[in-house]
Amino acid sequence: MTLQHETWRTAPGRATGQEIGGVLIGTPHGTDAVTWPQQHLQTPMLSPGETTLRECWLAHGPLQQGTDHGIRWRRNQHLLYGVIELDEAEDPTQPGVPPLQATSRMLYERLFCLLREQRLPHLWRVWNYIARINEDSHGLERYRQFNLGRYDAFVKARQETGGQVPAACALGVREGPLSVAFLAGASPVVTVENPRQVSAWAYPPQYGPRAPTFSRAALVYPPGQEVLFISGTASIVGHETLHTDDVAAQCRETVRNLESVVREANRLARSAQPFSVRALSHRIYVRHAGDIHTVQRALQPLLGDADVVAVQADVCRADLLVEIESQAIHALPSP
């Protein structure tokens, strides 16, 4: 297998040397040095009895690693994982631009520069974590500032801003730098949109000066594999939030959206085995930690025995109470 995904609920005692990157969620205990690029999501775990969790991507074959443009990265012949964190700062060449907007643009410019240098130009999946995502500053919500900076970097790098764009999520944490992890590869993504929703990159102006630059899901193709990445998905139909203030109803609407995306992915997929919502692995972001039991009761009949990780985080719209991102890896038939 070219790419594998593992969830470790204990300290890293099973490292194989084939890790290309991952994320540590929660508060680590003691020394937690690893040799691969690791994003640290400093937010509480909501799964019973868990305070720390590590998710890791493994890639087979010879690996290279380095640190360039402030990005810690590791790669094999076909794909690359990277992590970059930047403190927010004003851009002296653009006075008046909010610091988060300027930092987002700079971060993504560095990201695209690295992908060009490494000759793995296709961005597959991005995880964005933003402090105080729903707060207003400089006359604009911080998530909308982030979207402006990201969009400007896509344009400067001559990347598409609609259509063939990566799967992604953007969640809020209490404090900390702008933190971005990403997976990129040699082959382009096959984007998957949701027939129940307006594409995020086509949102009307009421959601900000620039629409978010991501697809609802993406199929990507490491050698011999088909990987489905479903972006952060919430209770949105068309472009409007449904079930404001009802977290259980938002959970059910979110799963309806996941099912719709999976149906569309299966229409485009190349692997013989169809994708299923109950066979995906899911990360659930819950705005209010006190809602976790309601969320679990609402989702268990819908997701069954799927692999689920629950954490506390703010969702990109202030009226959204829960968001789910999902993924799965299938083998392709031999030629």
C-alpha positions as MATLAB code, in Angstrom:
seq = 'MTLQHETWRTAPGRATGQEIGGVLIGTPHGTDAVTWPQQHLQTPMLSPGETTLRECWLAHGPLQQGTDHGIRWRRNQHLLYGVIELDEAEDPTQPGVPPLQATSRMLYERLFCLLREQRLPHLWRVWNYIARINEDSHGLERYRQFNLGRYDAFVKARQETGGQVPAACALGVREGPLSVAFLAGASPVVTVENPRQVSAWAYPPQYGPRAPTFSRAALVYPPGQEVLFISGTASIVGHETLHTDDVAAQCRETVRNLESVVREANRLARSAQPFSVRALSHRIYVRHAGDIHTVQRALQPLLGDADVVAVQADVCRADLLVEIESQAIHALPSP';
ca = [
       0.000    0.000    0.000;
       1.372    3.424   -0.945;
      -0.493    5.357    1.779;
      -1.891    4.252    5.128;
      -3.717    6.090    7.883;
      -3.468    5.047   11.520;
      -4.978    6.341   14.747;
      -2.869    5.888   17.864;
      -4.561    6.330   21.193;
      -1.293    5.863   23.092;
       2.166    7.423   23.023;
       4.189    6.756   19.836;
       5.563    3.307   20.588;
       4.767    1.726   17.254;
       6.680    3.999   14.909;
       7.881    2.192   11.789;
      10.031    4.825   10.107;
       7.475    5.140    7.287;
       5.518    7.980    8.902;
       5.360   11.029    6.644;
       3.277   13.158    8.982;
       0.309   13.454   11.260;
      -1.517   15.345   13.961;
      -1.421   15.254   17.744;
      -4.766   16.175   19.301;
      -5.085   17.247   22.910;
      -2.455   17.715   25.585;
       0.616   15.465   25.341;
       2.040   13.812   28.430;
       5.759   14.373   28.939;
       8.201   14.463   26.034;
       6.560   14.017   22.661;
       9.315   14.489   20.088;
       8.728   12.768   16.749;
      10.832   12.628   13.600;
       8.047   13.459   11.172;
       6.094   16.703   10.612;
       3.316   16.834   13.176;
       0.531   19.352   13.522;
      -0.580   19.963   17.107;
      -4.301   20.576   17.493;
      -4.503   22.017   20.997;
      -8.154   21.413   21.712;
      -9.940   19.077   24.145;
     -10.739   15.504   23.204;
     -14.401   14.643   23.721;
     -14.194   10.873   23.292;
     -14.749    9.151   26.666;
     -11.559    8.486   28.609;
      -9.244   10.100   26.049;
      -7.093   13.178   26.547;
      -4.567   12.710   23.728;
      -4.710   11.083   20.322;
      -2.318   10.847   17.398;
      -3.287   10.307   13.782;
      -0.475    9.384   11.444;
       0.008    8.933    7.707;
       2.432    6.244    6.549;
       3.948    6.179    3.063;
       5.948    3.259    1.770;
       9.221    3.536   -0.087;
      12.308    5.708    0.427;
      11.555    8.921    2.307;
      13.112   12.371    2.225;
      12.484   15.207    4.645;
      13.455   18.779    5.262;
      12.419   22.228    6.431;
      11.956   24.913    3.789;
      10.011   28.202    3.816;
       9.127   27.469    7.448;
       7.443   24.210    6.410;
       8.489   20.934    7.959;
       7.894   18.260    5.306;
       8.410   14.599    4.505;
       7.803   12.789    1.223;
       8.233    9.705   -0.887;
       8.297    9.573   -4.671;
       4.601   10.268   -5.092;
       3.299   12.354   -2.178;
       4.300   14.889    0.452;
       2.988   15.865    3.879;
       3.837   19.231    5.400;
       3.088   21.364    8.457;
       3.526   25.116    8.794;
       2.579   27.448   11.630;
       2.849   31.229   11.465;
       2.127   33.875   14.070;
      -0.111   36.592   12.729;
       1.716   39.716   11.590;
       1.005   42.739    9.469;
       2.540   42.976    6.004;
       4.513   46.238    5.809;
       4.121   46.236    2.015;
       0.322   46.256    2.348;
      -0.643   48.676    5.120;
      -4.186   48.298    6.341;
      -4.488   44.598    5.465;
      -5.592   42.630    8.564;
      -2.738   40.551   10.022;
      -4.622   37.243    9.636;
      -5.334   37.964    5.976;
      -1.680   38.847    5.338;
      -0.435   35.784    7.233;
      -2.819   33.442    5.415;
      -1.626   34.725    2.067;
       2.021   34.410    3.061;
       1.529   30.895    4.419;
      -0.144   29.603    1.270;
       2.417   31.334   -0.950;
       5.139   29.411    0.900;
       3.154   26.200    0.580;
       2.827   26.519   -3.196;
       6.497   27.466   -3.496;
       7.479   24.245   -1.728;
       5.230   22.124   -3.948;
       6.796   23.654   -7.061;
      10.301   23.011   -5.768;
       9.461   19.412   -4.834;
       7.668   18.832   -8.156;
       4.568   17.530   -6.427;
       2.299   20.366   -7.521;
      -1.170   19.056   -6.683;
      -2.670   19.988   -3.334;
      -4.932   17.132   -2.157;
      -6.081   17.823    1.400;
      -5.563   20.747    3.809;
      -6.278   21.090    7.538;
      -6.526   24.749    8.689;
      -6.812   25.786   12.345;
      -7.428   29.438   13.168;
      -7.556   31.183   16.534;
     -10.884   32.880   17.348;
     -12.296   32.033   13.943;
     -15.704   33.690   14.440;
     -14.502   36.920   16.050;
     -14.632   40.232   14.208;
     -11.537   42.379   13.827;
     -10.559   45.098   11.375;
     -14.219   45.246   10.339;
     -14.444   41.625    9.164;
     -14.907   38.174   10.669;
     -11.583   36.403   11.031;
     -12.641   33.387    8.934;
     -13.445   35.771    6.090;
     -10.025   37.393    6.485;
      -8.461   33.941    6.174;
     -10.467   33.246    3.006;
      -9.231   36.493    1.465;
      -5.584   35.664    2.130;
      -5.903   32.058    0.948;
      -7.670   33.143   -2.251;
      -4.993   35.739   -3.048;
      -2.258   33.100   -2.666;
      -4.096   30.702   -5.002;
      -4.349   33.463   -7.604;
      -0.684   34.440   -7.273;
       0.366   30.789   -7.660;
      -1.900   30.438  -10.710;
      -3.930   27.787   -8.991;
      -7.603   27.295   -9.717;
      -9.930   29.003   -7.237;
     -13.026   27.094   -8.312;
     -13.562   23.637   -9.715;
     -10.392   21.638   -9.218;
      -9.493   22.720   -5.684;
      -8.430   20.560   -2.715;
     -10.547   19.111    0.043;
     -10.101   21.151    3.221;
     -11.433   22.154    6.610;
     -11.081   25.339    8.647;
     -11.802   25.168   12.361;
     -11.395   27.523   15.257;
      -9.237   27.105   18.338;
      -8.938   29.392   21.330;
      -5.406   30.707   20.823;
      -2.223   30.039   18.879;
      -0.669   30.595   15.466;
      -2.304   29.935   12.131;
      -1.649   26.191   11.756;
      -1.879   24.359    8.432;
      -1.113   20.758    7.542;
      -1.420   19.451    4.011;
      -1.036   16.399    1.807;
       0.016   16.881   -1.815;
       0.835   14.557   -4.667;
       1.982   14.023   -8.223;
      -1.510   13.542   -9.690;
      -4.390   16.026   -9.738;
      -7.470   15.650   -7.566;
     -10.818   14.538   -8.909;
     -13.169   16.923   -7.148;
     -16.490   15.785   -5.751;
     -19.290   18.243   -5.097;
     -22.545   17.778   -3.194;
     -25.773   18.086   -5.259;
     -27.531   19.297   -2.082;
     -25.167   22.239   -1.650;
     -23.792   25.186   -3.559;
     -20.075   24.610   -4.091;
     -18.179   26.445   -1.354;
     -16.063   28.282   -3.933;
     -19.293   29.626   -5.497;
     -20.878   31.023   -2.316;
     -22.653   34.371   -2.770;
     -21.046   37.569   -1.396;
     -23.111   37.500    1.828;
     -20.518   35.017    3.158;
     -17.582   37.322    2.639;
     -15.571   39.214    0.011;
     -14.058   35.931   -1.235;
     -15.621   32.492   -1.168;
     -13.767   29.634    0.556;
     -11.312   27.845   -1.726;
     -12.058   24.140   -1.290;
     -14.111   21.315   -2.773;
     -16.704   19.311   -0.857;
     -14.547   16.204   -1.332;
     -11.671   14.928   -3.421;
     -10.641   11.587   -4.865;
      -6.865   11.253   -5.112;
      -4.694    8.524   -6.534;
      -1.454    7.372   -4.941;
      -0.130    4.423   -6.985;
      -2.512    1.478   -6.675;
      -4.967    3.328   -4.436;
      -8.018    5.556   -4.418;
      -8.373    7.865   -1.425;
     -11.555    9.777   -0.619;
     -11.148   12.934    1.443;
     -14.433   14.567    2.500;
     -13.999   18.151    3.617;
     -15.505   19.533    6.786;
     -19.249   18.990    6.334;
     -22.056   20.636    8.283;
     -25.773   21.377    8.332;
     -25.861   23.489    5.176;
     -28.314   22.980    2.312;
     -27.873   25.170   -0.735;
     -25.715   27.767    0.967;
     -27.811   28.308    4.103;
     -27.422   26.913    7.613;
     -30.323   24.729    8.734;
     -31.488   23.842   12.269;
     -29.902   26.758   14.095;
     -29.671   26.005   17.850;
     -30.615   22.309   17.379;
     -27.420   20.267   17.528;
     -29.149   16.899   17.070;
     -30.932   18.089   13.930;
     -27.647   19.545   12.650;
     -26.023   16.136   13.156;
     -28.720   14.407   11.105;
     -28.536   17.020    8.321;
     -24.752   16.721    8.264;
     -24.967   12.957    7.757;
     -27.466   13.488    4.923;
     -24.825   15.700    3.301;
     -22.134   13.055    3.868;
     -24.362   10.439    2.250;
     -24.947   12.729   -0.727;
     -21.207   13.342   -1.158;
     -20.491    9.605   -0.907;
     -23.067    8.824   -3.603;
     -21.416   11.362   -5.888;
     -17.951    9.987   -5.057;
     -19.102    6.465   -5.940;
     -20.345    7.749   -9.287;
     -16.838    9.028  -10.051;
     -14.783    6.357   -8.271;
     -12.512    3.836   -9.970;
     -12.217    1.226   -7.225;
     -14.527   -1.794   -7.275;
     -15.549   -1.385   -3.633;
     -18.088    1.423   -3.098;
     -17.526    3.977   -0.364;
     -19.977    3.962    2.541;
     -20.557    6.506    5.303;
     -20.429    3.683    7.858;
     -17.051    2.508    6.547;
     -15.336    5.918    6.603;
     -13.242    7.239    9.466;
     -14.641   10.480   10.881;
     -13.400   13.395   12.944;
     -16.273   15.257   14.593;
     -15.842   18.853   15.703;
     -18.329   19.990   18.373;
     -18.619   23.692   19.205;
     -19.914   23.260   22.764;
     -18.320   20.433   24.741;
     -21.536   20.009   26.720;
     -23.315   18.891   23.523;
     -21.170   15.780   23.092;
     -23.683   13.310   24.557;
     -26.465   14.680   22.336;
     -24.128   14.475   19.337;
     -23.192   10.878   20.131;
     -26.836    9.827   20.542;
     -27.774   11.464   17.239;
     -24.862   10.065   15.236;
     -24.501    6.500   16.530;
     -27.539    5.100   14.648;
     -26.349    6.859   11.487;
     -22.618    6.068   11.580;
     -22.807    2.669   13.296;
     -19.408    1.216   14.145;
     -17.437    3.693   12.040;
     -14.120    4.913   13.445;
     -14.997    8.215   15.157;
     -12.861   10.817   16.952;
     -14.621   13.736   18.656;
     -12.974   17.029   19.626;
     -14.083   20.483   20.723;
     -13.586   23.228   18.132;
     -15.386   26.228   16.683;
     -16.952   25.769   13.258;
     -16.441   28.339   10.508;
     -19.971   29.765   10.823;
     -21.102   30.970   14.219;
     -24.512   29.277   13.796;
     -23.012   25.839   13.082;
     -22.704   23.581   16.120;
     -21.062   20.499   14.622;
     -18.890   19.577   11.646;
     -17.663   16.203   10.388;
     -14.708   15.417    8.129;
     -14.177   11.931    6.755;
     -11.821    9.751    4.715;
     -11.220    6.264    3.394;
      -8.574    4.424    1.372;
      -9.385    1.725   -1.201;
      -7.071   -0.441   -3.245;
      -7.377   -0.214   -7.014;
      -7.492   -3.405   -9.066;
      -4.181   -4.436  -10.566;
      -3.761   -3.454  -14.208;
];
